[in-house]
Coordinates of C-alpha atoms in Angstrom, one line a residue:
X1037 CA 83.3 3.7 179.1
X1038 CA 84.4 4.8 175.2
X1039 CA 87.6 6.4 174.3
X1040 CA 85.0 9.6 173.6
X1041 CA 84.3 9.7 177.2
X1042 CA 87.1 9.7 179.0
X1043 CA 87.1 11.7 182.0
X1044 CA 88.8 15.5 182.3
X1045 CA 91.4 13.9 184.4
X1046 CA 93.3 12.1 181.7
X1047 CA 96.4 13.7 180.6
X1048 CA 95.9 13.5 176.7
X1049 CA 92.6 15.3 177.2
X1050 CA 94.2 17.7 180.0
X1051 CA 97.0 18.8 177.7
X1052 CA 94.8 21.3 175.8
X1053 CA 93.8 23.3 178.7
X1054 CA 96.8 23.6 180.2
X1055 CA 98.8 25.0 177.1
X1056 CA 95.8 27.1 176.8
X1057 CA 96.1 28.5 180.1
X1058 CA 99.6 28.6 179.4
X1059 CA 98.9 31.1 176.5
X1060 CA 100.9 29.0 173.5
X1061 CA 101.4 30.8 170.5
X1062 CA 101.1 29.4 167.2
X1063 CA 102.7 26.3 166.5
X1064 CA 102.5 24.9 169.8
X1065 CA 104.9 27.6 171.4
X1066 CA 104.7 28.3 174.7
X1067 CA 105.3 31.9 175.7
X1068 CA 104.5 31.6 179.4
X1069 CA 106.9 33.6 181.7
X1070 CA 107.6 35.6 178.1
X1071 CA 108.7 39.4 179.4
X1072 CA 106.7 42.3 178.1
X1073 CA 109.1 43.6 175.5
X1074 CA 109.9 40.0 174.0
X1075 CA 106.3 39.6 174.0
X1076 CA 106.0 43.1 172.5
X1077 CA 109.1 42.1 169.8
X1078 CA 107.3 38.6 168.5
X1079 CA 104.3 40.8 168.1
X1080 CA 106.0 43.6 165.8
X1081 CA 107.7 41.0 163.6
X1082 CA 104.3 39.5 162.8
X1083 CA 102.6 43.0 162.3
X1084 CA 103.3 44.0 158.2
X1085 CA 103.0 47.7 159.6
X1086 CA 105.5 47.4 162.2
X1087 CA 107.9 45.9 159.5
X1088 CA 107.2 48.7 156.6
X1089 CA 107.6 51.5 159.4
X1090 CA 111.3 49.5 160.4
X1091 CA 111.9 49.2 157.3
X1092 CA 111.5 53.2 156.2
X1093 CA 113.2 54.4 159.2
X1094 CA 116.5 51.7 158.6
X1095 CA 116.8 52.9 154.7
X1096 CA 116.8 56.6 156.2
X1097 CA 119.3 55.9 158.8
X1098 CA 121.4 54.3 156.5
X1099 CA 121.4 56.5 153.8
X1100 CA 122.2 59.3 156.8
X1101 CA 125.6 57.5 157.9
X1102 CA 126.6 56.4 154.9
X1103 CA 125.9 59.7 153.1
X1104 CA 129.8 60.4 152.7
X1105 CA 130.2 57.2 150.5
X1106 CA 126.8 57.7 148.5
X1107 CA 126.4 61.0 147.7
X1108 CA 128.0 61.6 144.3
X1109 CA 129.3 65.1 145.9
X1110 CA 129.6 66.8 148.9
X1111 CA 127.3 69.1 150.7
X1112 CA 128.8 72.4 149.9
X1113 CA 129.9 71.5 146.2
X1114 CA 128.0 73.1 143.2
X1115 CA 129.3 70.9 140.1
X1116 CA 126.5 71.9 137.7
X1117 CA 127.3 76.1 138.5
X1118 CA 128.2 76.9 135.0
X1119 CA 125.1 75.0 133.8
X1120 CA 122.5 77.0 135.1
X1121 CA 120.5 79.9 133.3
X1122 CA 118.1 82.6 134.7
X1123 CA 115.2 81.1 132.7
X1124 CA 116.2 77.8 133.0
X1125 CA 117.6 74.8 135.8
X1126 CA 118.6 71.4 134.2
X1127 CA 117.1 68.2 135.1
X1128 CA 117.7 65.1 135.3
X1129 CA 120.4 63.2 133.6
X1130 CA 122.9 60.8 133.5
X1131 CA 125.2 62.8 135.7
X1132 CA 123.4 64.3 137.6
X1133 CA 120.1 61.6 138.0
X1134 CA 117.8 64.2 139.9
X1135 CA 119.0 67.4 137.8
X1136 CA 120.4 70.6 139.2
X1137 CA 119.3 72.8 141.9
X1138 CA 119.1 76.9 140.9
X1139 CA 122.7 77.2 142.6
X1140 CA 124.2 74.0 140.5
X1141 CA 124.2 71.5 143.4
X1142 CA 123.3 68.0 142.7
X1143 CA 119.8 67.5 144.1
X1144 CA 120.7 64.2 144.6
X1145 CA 123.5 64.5 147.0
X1146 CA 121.5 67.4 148.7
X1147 CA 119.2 64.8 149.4
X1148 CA 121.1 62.3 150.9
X1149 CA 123.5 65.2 152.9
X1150 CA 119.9 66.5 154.5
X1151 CA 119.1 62.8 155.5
X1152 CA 122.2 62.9 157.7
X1153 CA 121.0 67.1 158.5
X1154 CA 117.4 66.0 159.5
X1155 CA 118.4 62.8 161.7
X1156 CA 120.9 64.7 164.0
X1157 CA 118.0 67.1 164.6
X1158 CA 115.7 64.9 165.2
X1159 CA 117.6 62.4 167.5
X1160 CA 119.4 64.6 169.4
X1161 CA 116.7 66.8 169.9
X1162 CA 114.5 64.0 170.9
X1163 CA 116.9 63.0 173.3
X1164 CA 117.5 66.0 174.9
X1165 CA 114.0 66.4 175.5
X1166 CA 113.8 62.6 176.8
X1167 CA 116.3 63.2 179.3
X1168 CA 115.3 67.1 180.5
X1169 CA 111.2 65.2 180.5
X1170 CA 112.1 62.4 182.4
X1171 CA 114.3 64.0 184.8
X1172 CA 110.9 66.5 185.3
X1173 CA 108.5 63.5 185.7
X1174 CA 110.8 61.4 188.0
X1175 CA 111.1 64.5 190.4
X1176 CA 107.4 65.0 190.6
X1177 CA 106.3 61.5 190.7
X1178 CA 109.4 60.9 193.5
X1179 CA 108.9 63.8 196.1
X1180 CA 105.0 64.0 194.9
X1181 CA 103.3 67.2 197.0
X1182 CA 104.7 70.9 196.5
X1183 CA 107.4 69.5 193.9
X1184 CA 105.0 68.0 191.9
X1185 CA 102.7 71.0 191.9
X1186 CA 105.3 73.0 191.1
X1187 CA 106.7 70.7 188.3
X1188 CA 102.8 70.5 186.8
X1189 CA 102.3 74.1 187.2
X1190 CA 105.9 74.1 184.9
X1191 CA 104.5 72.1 182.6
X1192 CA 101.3 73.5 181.9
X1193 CA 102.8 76.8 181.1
X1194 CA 104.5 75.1 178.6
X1195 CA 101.4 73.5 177.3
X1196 CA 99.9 76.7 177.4
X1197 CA 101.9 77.9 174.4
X1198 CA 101.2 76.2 170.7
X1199 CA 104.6 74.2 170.2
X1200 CA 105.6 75.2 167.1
X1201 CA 105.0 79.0 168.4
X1202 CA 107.4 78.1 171.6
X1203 CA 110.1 76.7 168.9
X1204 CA 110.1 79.2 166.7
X1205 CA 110.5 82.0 170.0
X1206 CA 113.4 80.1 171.1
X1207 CA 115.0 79.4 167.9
X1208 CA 114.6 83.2 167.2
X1209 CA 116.0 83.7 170.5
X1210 CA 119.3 81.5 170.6
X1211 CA 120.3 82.8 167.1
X1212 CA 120.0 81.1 163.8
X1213 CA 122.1 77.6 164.2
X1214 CA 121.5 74.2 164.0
X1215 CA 121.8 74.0 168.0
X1216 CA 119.1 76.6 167.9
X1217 CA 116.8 74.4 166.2
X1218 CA 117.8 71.6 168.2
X1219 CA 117.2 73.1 171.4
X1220 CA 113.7 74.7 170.8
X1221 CA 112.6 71.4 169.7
X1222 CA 113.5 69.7 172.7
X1223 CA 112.3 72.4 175.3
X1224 CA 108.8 72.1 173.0
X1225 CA 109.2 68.4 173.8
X1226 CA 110.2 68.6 177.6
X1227 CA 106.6 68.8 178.9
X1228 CA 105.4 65.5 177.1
X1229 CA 107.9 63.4 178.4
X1230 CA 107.2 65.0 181.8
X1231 CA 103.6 64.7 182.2
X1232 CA 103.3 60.9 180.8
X1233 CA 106.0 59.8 183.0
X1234 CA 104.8 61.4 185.9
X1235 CA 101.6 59.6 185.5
X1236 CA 103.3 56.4 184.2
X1237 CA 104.7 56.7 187.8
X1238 CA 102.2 57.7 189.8
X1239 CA 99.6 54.3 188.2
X1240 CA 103.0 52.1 189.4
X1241 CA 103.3 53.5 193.0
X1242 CA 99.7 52.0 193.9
X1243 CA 100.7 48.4 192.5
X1244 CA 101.1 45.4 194.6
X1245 CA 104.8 45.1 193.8
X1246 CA 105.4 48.4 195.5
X1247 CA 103.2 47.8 198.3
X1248 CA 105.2 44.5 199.3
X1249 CA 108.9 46.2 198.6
X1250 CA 107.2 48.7 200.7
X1251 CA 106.9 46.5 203.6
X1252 CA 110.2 44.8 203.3
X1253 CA 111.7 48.0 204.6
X1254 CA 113.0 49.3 201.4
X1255 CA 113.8 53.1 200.9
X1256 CA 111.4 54.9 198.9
X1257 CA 114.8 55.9 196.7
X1258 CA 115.1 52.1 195.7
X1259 CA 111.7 51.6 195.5
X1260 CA 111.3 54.4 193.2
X1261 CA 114.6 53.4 190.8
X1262 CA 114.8 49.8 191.1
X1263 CA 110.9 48.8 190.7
X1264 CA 108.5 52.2 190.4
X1265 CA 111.0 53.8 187.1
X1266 CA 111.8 50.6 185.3
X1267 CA 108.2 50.0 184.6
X1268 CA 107.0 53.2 183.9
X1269 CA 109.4 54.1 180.7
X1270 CA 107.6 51.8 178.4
X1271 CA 104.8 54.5 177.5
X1272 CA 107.8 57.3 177.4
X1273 CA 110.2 55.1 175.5
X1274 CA 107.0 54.6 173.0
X1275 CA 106.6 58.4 172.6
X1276 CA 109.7 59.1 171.9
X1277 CA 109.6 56.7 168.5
X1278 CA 106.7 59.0 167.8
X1279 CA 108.1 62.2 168.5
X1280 CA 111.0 61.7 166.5
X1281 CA 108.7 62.1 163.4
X1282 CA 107.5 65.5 165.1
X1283 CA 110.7 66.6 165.3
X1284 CA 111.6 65.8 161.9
X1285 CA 109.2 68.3 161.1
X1286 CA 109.4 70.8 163.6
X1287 CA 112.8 71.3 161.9
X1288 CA 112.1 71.7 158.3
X1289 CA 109.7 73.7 159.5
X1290 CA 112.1 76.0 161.6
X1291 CA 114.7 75.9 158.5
X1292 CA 111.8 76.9 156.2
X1293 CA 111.2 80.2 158.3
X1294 CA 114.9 80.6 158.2
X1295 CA 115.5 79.2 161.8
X1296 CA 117.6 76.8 161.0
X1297 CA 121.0 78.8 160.1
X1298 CA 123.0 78.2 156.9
X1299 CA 123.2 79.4 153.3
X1300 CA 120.1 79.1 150.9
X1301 CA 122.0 76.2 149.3
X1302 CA 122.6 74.3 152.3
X1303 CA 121.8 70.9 152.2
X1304 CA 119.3 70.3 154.6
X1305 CA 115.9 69.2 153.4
X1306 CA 113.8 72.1 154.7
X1307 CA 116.3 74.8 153.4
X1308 CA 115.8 73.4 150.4
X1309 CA 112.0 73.8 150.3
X1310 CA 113.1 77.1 151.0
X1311 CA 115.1 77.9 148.1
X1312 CA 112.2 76.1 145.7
X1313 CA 109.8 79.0 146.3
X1314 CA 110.9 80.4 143.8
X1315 CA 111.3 78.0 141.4
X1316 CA 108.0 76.2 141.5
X1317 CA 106.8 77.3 138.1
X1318 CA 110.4 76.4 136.7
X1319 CA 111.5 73.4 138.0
X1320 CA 108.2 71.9 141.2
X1321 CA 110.4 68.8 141.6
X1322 CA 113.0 71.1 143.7
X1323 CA 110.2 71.3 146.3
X1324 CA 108.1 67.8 145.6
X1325 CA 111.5 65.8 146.5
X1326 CA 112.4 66.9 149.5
X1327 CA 108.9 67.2 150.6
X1328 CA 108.6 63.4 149.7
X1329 CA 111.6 62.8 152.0
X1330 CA 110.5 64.4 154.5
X1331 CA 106.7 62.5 154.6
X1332 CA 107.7 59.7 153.8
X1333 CA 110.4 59.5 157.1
X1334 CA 107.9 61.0 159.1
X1335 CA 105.5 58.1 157.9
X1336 CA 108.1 55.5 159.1
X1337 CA 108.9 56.6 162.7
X1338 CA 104.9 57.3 163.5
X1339 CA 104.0 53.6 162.3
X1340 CA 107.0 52.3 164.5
X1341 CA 105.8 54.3 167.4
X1342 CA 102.4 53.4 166.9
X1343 CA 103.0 49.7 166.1
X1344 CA 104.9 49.8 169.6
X1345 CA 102.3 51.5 171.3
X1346 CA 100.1 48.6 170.2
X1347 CA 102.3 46.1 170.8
X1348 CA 102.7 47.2 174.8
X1349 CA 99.5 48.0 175.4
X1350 CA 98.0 45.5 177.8
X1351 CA 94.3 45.4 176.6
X1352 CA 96.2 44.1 173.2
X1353 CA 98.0 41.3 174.9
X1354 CA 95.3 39.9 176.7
X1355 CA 93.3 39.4 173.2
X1356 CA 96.3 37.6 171.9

């Protein structure tokens, strides 16, 4: 017999199938026993879309905290007052590199003040909205029956209402304040969270997993926190990286219909699309700017969320 035609039992020509089985990654890397979200993490720092949405939404958060120490003034300050005329709002220059706004302030430090602004929205809204959603969808998808009607019913008559619609009511509502805005926008989130982990939940309780804990005699309260919960917040956790460009937003939206509580000169970047109205035909880059900022974050958290969303999704893995 030829070295060609050795049989399948040989180790040398065994080796392939077995690291094939075995699912090696490039290289020769063996990622068998690899857990879904290291799985999911090698995945995303391969993916060039993953890395330019990680990559916006780190340069925003950064400029956000460290806004004290880059912002050439502060949020409230006007330097260029005395410099502004009816007819006319400087621009750029060397002092001031993105020009004045029609009250003097420094359109560059406006900018980088409504960074932090729009990331305190956004997170805490979407994390009061995580937490009222999931503590919705873990009742209904725990007790299941009447509480879970009831819980749907809930959440359908929140569906029922266009969100921006319910935000605005509430916002009106509670009073014009930043809490206001935060608040509407995480009630207007509540139902999402809800319903996905409901039925994140309810596709878990019929797996084999739960059958055999089951059987071993444990409580449906364990069953439900230590094996049915962790596994079902993968899809939730995922939304929430998208919904945190929503709510971005949803609040410059809510502080462009004068929602969001503050001065006109407040530095907050939908305030300051409000105060640019009027000055389009004067000076457009008082609206183009901060609409930029806001797109342009907005861009990074959806292509996170949706890189993730790939990235977990279990018909992807199995091409890999």
């Amino acid at each position: 017999m030829s070295a060609n035609e050795l049989p399948l039992t040989d180790g040398a020509a065994a080796e392939p199938l077995r690291t094939s089985i075995h699912g090696d990654g490039p290289g020769g890397e063996d990622h068998a026993g690899e857990g879904v979200w290291a799985r999911a993490w090698r995945t995303l720092r391969k993916n060039p879309v993953a890395i330019t949405g990680f990559v916006i939404v780190a340069v925003f958060v950064l400029v956000a905290l460290l806004a004290p120490w880059l912002a050439p003034y502060g949020p409230d300050e006007l330097p260029g007052r005395a410099e502004i005329r009816p007819t006319e709002i400087p621009g750029p220059s060397a002092e001031y590199p993105l020009g004045l706004d029609r009250y003097g302030g420094d359109v560059l430090s406006k900018l980088i003040w409504g960074a932090r602004a729009s990331l305190l929205v956004g997170v805490l809204s979407t994390l009061f909205g995580l937490v009222g959603g999931m503590a919705l969808g873990l009742l209904a998808g725990w007790f299941g029956k009447w509480v879970d009607f009831g819980a749907m019913r809930l959440v359908d008559l929140m569906l029922s209402v266009p969100s921006l619609l319910l935000a605005v009511s509430i916002a009106a509502i509670a009073g014009q304040t930043s809490m206001s805005v935060i608040v509407a926008i995480a009630v207007v989130q509540v139902p999402i969270f809800a319903r996905l982990l409901r039925g994140s939940m309810l596709a878990q309780r019929g797996q084999d997993y739960v059958l055999a804990a089951s059987a071993l005699g444990l409580s449906r309260r364990s069953v439900t926190m230590s094996h049915v919960l962790p596994n079902s917040v993968g899809p939730v956790i995922v939304q929430a990286t998208l919904t945190l460009a929503t709510a971005v937003i949803e609040a410059a939206a809510l502080s462009y219909l004068g929602l969001g509580g503050g001065e006109p000169s407040t530095a907050e970047w939908g305030r300051m699309l409000v105060a640019a109205q009027q000055e389009l035909a004067v000076a457009p880059r008082l609206a183009i700017l901060p609409g930029i900022c806001i797109a342009v974050t907005a861009l990074g958290f959806t292509l996170v969320g949706e890189s993730l969303r790939e990235a977990l999704d279990p018909r992807n893995r199995t091409r890999r």
